[in-house]
Short mmCIF file of C-alpha atoms (C1' of nucleotides) in Angstrom, two decimals:
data_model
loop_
_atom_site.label_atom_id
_atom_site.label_comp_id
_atom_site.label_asym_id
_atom_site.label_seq_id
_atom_site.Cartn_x
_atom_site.Cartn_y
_atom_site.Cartn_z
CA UNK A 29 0.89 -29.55 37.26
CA UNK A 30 1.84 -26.35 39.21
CA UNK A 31 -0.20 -23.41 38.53
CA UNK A 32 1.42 -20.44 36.69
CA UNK A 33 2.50 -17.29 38.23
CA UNK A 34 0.45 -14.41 37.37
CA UNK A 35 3.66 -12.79 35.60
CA UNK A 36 7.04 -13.97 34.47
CA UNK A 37 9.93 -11.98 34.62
CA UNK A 38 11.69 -10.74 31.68
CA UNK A 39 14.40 -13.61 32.10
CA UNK A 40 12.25 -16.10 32.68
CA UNK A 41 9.21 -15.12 30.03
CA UNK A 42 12.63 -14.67 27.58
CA UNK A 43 14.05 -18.53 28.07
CA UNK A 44 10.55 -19.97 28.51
CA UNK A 45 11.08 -21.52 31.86
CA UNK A 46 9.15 -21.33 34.98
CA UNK A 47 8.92 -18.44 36.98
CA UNK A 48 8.78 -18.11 40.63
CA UNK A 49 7.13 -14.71 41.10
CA UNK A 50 9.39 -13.75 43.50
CA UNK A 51 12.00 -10.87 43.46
CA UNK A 52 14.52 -11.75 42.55
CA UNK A 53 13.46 -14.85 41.22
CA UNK A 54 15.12 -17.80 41.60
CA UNK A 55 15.76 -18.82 37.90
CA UNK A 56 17.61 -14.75 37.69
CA UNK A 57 19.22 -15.20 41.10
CA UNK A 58 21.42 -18.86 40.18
CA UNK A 59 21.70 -17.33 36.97
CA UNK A 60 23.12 -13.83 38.24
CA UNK A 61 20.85 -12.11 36.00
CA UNK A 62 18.67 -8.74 37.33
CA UNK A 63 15.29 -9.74 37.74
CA UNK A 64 13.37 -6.88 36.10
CA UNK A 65 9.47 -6.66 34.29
CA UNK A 66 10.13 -4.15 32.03
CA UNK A 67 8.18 -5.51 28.76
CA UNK A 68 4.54 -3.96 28.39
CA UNK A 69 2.01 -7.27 28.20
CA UNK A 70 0.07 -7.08 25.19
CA UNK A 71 -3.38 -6.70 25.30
CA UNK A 72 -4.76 -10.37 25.20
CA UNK A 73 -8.26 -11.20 23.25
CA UNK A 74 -9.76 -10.48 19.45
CA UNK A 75 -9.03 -7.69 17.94
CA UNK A 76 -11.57 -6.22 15.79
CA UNK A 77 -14.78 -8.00 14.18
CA UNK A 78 -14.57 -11.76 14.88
CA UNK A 79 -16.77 -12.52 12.18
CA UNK A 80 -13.98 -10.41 9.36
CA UNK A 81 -11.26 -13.16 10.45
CA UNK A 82 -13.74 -16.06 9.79
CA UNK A 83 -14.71 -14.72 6.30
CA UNK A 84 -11.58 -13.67 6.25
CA UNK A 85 -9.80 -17.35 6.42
CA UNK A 86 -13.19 -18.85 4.19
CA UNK A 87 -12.03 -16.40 1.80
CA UNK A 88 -8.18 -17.66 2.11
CA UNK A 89 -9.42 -21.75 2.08
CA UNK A 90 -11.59 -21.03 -1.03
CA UNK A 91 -8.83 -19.16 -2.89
CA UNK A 92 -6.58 -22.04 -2.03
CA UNK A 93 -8.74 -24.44 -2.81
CA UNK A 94 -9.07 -22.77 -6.92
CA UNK A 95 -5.54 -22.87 -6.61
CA UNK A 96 -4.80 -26.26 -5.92
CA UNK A 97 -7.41 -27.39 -8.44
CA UNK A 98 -5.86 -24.99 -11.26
CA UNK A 99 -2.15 -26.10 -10.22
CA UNK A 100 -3.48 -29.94 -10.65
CA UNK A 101 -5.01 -28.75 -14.15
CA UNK A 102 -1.97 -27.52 -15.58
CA UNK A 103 0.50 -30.60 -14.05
CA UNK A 104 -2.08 -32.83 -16.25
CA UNK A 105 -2.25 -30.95 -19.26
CA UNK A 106 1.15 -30.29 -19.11
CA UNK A 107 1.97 -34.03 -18.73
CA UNK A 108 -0.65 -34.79 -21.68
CA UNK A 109 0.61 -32.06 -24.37
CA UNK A 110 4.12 -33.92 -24.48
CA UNK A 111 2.72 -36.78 -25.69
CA UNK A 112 1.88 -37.43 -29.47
CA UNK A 113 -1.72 -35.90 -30.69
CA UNK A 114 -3.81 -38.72 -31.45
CA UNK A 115 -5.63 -38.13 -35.05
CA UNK A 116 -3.32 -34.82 -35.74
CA UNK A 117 -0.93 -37.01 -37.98
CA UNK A 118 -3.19 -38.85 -40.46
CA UNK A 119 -2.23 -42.09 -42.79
CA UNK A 120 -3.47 -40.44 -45.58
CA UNK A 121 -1.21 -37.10 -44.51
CA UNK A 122 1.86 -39.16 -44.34
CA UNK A 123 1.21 -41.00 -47.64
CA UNK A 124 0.34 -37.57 -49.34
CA UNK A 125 3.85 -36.18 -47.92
CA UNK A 126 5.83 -39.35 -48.61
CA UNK A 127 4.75 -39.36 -52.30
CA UNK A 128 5.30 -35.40 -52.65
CA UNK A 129 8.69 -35.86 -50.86
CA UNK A 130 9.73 -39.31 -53.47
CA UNK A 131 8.70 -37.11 -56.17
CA UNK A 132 9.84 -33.35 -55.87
CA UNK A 133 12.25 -33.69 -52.91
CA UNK A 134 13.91 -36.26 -52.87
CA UNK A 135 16.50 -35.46 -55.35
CA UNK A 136 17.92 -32.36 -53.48
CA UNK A 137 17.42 -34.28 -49.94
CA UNK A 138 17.78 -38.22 -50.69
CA UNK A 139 18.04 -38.65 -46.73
CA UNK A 140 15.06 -41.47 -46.31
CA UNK A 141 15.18 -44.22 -48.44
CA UNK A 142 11.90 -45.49 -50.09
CA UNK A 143 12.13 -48.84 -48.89
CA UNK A 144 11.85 -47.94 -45.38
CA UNK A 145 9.35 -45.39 -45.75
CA UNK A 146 7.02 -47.90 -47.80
CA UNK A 147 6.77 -50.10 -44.91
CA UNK A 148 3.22 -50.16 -43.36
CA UNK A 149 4.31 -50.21 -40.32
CA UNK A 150 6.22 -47.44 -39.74
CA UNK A 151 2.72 -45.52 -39.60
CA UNK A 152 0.82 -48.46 -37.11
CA UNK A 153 4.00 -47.81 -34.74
CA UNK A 154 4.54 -44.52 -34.75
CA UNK A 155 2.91 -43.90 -31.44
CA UNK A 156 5.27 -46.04 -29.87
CA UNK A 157 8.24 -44.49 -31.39
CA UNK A 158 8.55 -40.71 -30.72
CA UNK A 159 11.87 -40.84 -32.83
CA UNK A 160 10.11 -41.89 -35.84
CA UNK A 161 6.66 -39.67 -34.75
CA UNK A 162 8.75 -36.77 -34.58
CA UNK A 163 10.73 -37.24 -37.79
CA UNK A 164 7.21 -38.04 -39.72
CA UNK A 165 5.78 -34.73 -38.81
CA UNK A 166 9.22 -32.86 -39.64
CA UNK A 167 8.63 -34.13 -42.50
CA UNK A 168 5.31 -33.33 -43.36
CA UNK A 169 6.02 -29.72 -41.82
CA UNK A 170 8.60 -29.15 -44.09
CA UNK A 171 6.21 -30.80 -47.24
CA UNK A 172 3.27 -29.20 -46.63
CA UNK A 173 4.97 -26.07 -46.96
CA UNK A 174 5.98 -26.47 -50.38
CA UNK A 175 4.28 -24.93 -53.47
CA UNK A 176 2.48 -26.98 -55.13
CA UNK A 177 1.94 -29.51 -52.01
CA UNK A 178 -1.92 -30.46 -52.17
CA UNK A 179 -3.58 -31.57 -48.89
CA UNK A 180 -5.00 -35.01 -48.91
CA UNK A 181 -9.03 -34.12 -49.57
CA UNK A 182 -8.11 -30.47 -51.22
CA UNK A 183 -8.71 -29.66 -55.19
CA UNK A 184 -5.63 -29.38 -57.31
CA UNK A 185 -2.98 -26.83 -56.76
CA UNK A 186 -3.11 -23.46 -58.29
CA UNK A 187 -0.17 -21.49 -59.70
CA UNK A 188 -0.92 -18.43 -57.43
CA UNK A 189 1.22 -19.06 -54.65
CA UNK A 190 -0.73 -17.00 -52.19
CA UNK A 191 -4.13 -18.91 -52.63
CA UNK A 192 -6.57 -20.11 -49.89
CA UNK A 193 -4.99 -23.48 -50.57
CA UNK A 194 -1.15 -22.36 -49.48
CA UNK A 195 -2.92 -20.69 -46.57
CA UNK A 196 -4.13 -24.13 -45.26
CA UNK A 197 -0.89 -25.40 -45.99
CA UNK A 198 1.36 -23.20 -44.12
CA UNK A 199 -1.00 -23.29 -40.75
CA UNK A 200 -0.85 -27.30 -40.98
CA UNK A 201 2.73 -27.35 -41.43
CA UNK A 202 2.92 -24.86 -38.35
CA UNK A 203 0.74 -27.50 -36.68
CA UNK A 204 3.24 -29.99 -37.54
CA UNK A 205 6.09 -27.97 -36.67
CA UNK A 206 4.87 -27.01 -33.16
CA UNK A 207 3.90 -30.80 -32.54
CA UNK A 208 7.16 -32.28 -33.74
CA UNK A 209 9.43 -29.40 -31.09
CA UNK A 210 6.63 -30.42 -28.38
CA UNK A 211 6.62 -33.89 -28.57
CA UNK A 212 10.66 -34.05 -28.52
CA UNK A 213 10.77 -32.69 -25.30
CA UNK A 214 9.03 -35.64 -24.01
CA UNK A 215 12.51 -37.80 -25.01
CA UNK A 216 15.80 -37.43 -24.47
CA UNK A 217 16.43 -37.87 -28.37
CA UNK A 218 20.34 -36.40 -27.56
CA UNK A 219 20.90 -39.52 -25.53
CA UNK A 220 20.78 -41.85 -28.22
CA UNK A 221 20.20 -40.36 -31.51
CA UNK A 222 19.49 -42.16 -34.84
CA UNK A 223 19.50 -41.41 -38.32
CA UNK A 224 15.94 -40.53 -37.35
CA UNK A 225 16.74 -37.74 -34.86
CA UNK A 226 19.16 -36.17 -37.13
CA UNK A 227 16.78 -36.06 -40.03
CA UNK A 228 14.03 -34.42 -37.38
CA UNK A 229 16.68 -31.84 -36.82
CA UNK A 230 17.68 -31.40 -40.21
CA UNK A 231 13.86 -30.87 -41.63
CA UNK A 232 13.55 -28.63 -38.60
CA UNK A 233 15.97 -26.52 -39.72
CA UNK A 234 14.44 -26.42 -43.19
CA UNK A 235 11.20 -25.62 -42.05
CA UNK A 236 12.62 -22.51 -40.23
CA UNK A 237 14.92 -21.62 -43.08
CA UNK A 238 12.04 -21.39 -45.22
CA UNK A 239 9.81 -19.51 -42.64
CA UNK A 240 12.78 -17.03 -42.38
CA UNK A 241 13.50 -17.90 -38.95
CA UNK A 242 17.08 -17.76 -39.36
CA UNK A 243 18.15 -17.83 -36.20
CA UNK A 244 15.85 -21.16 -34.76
CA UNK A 245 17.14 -22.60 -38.37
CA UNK A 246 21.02 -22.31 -37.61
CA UNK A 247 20.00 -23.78 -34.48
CA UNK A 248 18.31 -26.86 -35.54
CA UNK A 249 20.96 -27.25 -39.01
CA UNK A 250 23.82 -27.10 -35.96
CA UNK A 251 21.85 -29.52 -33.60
CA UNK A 252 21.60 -31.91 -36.31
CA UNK A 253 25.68 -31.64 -37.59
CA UNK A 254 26.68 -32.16 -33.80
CA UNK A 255 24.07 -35.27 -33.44
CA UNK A 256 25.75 -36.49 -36.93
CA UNK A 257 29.89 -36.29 -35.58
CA UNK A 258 28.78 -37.70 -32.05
CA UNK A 259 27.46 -40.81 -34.16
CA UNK A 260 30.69 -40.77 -35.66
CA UNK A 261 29.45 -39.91 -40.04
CA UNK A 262 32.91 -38.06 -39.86
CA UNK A 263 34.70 -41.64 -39.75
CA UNK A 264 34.46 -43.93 -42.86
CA UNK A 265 34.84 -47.02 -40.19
CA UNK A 266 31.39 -46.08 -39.07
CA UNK A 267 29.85 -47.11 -42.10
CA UNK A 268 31.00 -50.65 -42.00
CA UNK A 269 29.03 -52.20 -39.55
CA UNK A 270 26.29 -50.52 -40.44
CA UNK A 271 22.74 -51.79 -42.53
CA UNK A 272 23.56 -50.84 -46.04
CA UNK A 273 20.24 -49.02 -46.49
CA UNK A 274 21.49 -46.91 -43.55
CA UNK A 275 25.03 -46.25 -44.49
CA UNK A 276 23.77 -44.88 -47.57
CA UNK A 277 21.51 -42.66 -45.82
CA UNK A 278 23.94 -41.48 -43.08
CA UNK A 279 26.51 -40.71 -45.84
CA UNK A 280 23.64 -38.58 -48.19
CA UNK A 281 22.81 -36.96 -44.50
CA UNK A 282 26.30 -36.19 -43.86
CA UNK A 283 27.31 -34.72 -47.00
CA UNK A 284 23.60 -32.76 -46.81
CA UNK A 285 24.99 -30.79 -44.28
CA UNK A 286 28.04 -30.18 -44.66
CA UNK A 287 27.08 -28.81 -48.13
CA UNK A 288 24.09 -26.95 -46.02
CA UNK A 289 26.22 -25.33 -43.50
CA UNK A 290 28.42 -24.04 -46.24
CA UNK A 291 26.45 -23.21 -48.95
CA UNK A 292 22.74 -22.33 -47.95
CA UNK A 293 22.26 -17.99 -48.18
CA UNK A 294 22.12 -17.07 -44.77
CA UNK A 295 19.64 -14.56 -44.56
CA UNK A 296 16.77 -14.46 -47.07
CA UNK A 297 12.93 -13.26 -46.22
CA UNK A 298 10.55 -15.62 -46.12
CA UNK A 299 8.39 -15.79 -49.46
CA UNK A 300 6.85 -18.84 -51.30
CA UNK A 301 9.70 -18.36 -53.94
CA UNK A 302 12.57 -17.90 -51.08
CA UNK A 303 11.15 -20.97 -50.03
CA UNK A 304 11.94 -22.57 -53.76
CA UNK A 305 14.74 -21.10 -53.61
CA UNK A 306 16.23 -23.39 -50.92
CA UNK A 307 15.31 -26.15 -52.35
CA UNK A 308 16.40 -24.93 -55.50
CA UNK A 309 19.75 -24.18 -53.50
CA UNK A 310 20.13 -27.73 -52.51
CA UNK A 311 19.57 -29.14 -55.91
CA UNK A 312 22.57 -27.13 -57.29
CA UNK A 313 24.68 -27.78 -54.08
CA UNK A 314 23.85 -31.71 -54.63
"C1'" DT B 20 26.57 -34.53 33.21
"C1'" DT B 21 24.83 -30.09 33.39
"C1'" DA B 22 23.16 -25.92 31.26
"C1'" DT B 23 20.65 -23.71 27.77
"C1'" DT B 24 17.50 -23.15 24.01
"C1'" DC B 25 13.14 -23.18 22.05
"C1'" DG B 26 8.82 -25.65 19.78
"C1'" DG B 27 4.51 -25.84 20.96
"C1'" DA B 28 0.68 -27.45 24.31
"C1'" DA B 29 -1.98 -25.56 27.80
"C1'" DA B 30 -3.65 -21.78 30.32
"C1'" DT B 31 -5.15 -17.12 30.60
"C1'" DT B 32 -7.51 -13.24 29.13
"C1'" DA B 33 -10.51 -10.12 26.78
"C1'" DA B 34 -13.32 -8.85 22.82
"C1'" DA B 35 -17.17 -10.20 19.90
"C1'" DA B 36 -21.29 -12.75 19.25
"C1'" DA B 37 -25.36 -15.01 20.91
"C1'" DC B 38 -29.07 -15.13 23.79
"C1'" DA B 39 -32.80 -14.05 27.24
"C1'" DG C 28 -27.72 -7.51 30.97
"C1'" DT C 29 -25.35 -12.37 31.16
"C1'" DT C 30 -23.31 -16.25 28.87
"C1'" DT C 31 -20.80 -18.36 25.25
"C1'" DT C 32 -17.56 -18.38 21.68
"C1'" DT C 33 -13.44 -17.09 19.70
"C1'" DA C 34 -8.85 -15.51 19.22
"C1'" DA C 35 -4.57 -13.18 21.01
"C1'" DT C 36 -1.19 -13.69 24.28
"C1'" DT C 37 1.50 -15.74 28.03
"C1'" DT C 38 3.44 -19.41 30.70
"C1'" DC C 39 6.38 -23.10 30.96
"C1'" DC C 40 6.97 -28.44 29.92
"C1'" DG C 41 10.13 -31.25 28.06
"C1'" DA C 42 12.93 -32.63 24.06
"C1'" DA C 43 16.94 -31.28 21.62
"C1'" DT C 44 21.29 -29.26 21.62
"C1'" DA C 45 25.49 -27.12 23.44
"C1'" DA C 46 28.90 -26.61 26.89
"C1'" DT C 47 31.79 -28.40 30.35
#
DNA sequence: TTATTCGGAAATTAAAAACA
DNA sequence: GTTTTTAATTTCCGAATAAT
């Protein structure tokens, strides 16, 4: 290798190519170009303490280092909290629900049918079907928010609506609530919905019509009347091919909300009673 | 085919640190 | 003080790209 000339021109240091030294040089005289050495070399060497660039880039490696580790915490937990909690959504929960909803509920909102529900089942494969997962915990969301709802292992309901009791209630159904919205954004439930997805979206829209979340609750009652004319209720030749248990359910849904989306007061404050009062407001739009 | 550009390796240089 | 280490800067090789 040639050894480098002490300084390249302006030309040459400019379009990185070797320099002869001499004036002009040869790369400036082929290329017509005046052969000048205007620029000011910097001063080469450290600048400053040595030892504040070393702690300096320690400082920098560590710092990335917390980063990286905090960045691969939150892809994990963020990968974890969309799937189902494991032990939030109890047997005995369900059961409590399903018997509250059979009994107080279900004639104002006859959109699951017992037979299905009774099915054992449904609970042992619930973690392997977020459609039914997340319509179980709409469910009990929207149940455990009801007066007079008792929590599987609590003492007997009281008539003061405001009691210790209702407090438990209303932060499990919140549990509920938050789990069910979390866990559907691990699915695309708009890709293929069933009767199951609209009912999610349907209790979901309770739920926030009786928290007074008006708003989230026109959302959800409008998700769930979109899901129900892309599956074609609308159309009577829908129903014929389907399982009779079903058609009768997807005809009670329909109807449900198109008597909902008319009907239901828009804006009410949440209250235990506003919450009866929906219910109540279904019964007499039934 | 020739000319030009430019990424980056290697060389150069000087300041800071280590050592006697 | 001298030597070693380190880092800033420069030179220019050679691959890629543009121009003819």
């Amino acid at each position: 290798m040639s050894t480098a000339v002490k300084r390249a021109c302006d030309a040459c240091h400019r379009r990185k190519v070797k320099c002869d030294g001499l004036q002009p040089c040869r790369n400036c005289d082929v290329s017509q170009l005046e052969c000048t050495f205007n620029a000011v070399p910097q001063k080469k060497g450290p600048k400053g303490s040595r030892a504040k660039v070393i702690s300096e880039l320690r400082e920098n490696q560590t710092r990335a280092q917390v980063q990286n580790r905090n960045a691969a915490i939150n892809e994990s937990t963020s990968i974890r909290t969309l799937e189902p909690t494991p032990g939030l959504l109890t047997g005995d929960m369900i059961k409590s629900c399903i018997h509250f909803y059979f009994a107080h509920i279900y004639s104002a909102m006859p959109i699951l049918s017992p037979a299905q529900l009774a099915q054992s089942h449904i609970i042992d494969n619930m973690y392997f079907d977020n459609d039914m997962y997340c319509m179980l915990t709409a469910l009990c969301a929207f149940i455990t928010m009801q007066p007079g709802m008792v929590l599987p292992g609590m003492g007997a309901p009281t008539d003061d609506p405001y009691d210790q009791d209702m407090g438990a209630c209303m932060v499990t159904s919140s549990s509920f609530l938050n789990e069910t919205e979390r866990v559907r954004k691990n699915y695309e439930y708009t890709q293929k919905p069933t009767l199951n997805t609209i009912c999610t979206s349907y209790l979901l829209f309770a739920c926030y019509y009786g928290l007074g979340m008006h708003p989230r609750a026109w959302f959800y009652l409008r998700e769930a009347t979109t899901l129900a004319h892309l599956e074609g209720l609308g159309k009577e030749d829908t129903y014929a091919n389907m399982d009779p248990v079903d058609a009768l359910r997807a005809r009670r849904l329909y109807w449900l909300l198109f008597v909902a989306e008319r009907y239901v007061p828009a804006v009410q404050p949440f209250t235990p009673e506003a919450n009866c009062h929906f219910t109540q407001s279904l019964r007499v739009a039934g």
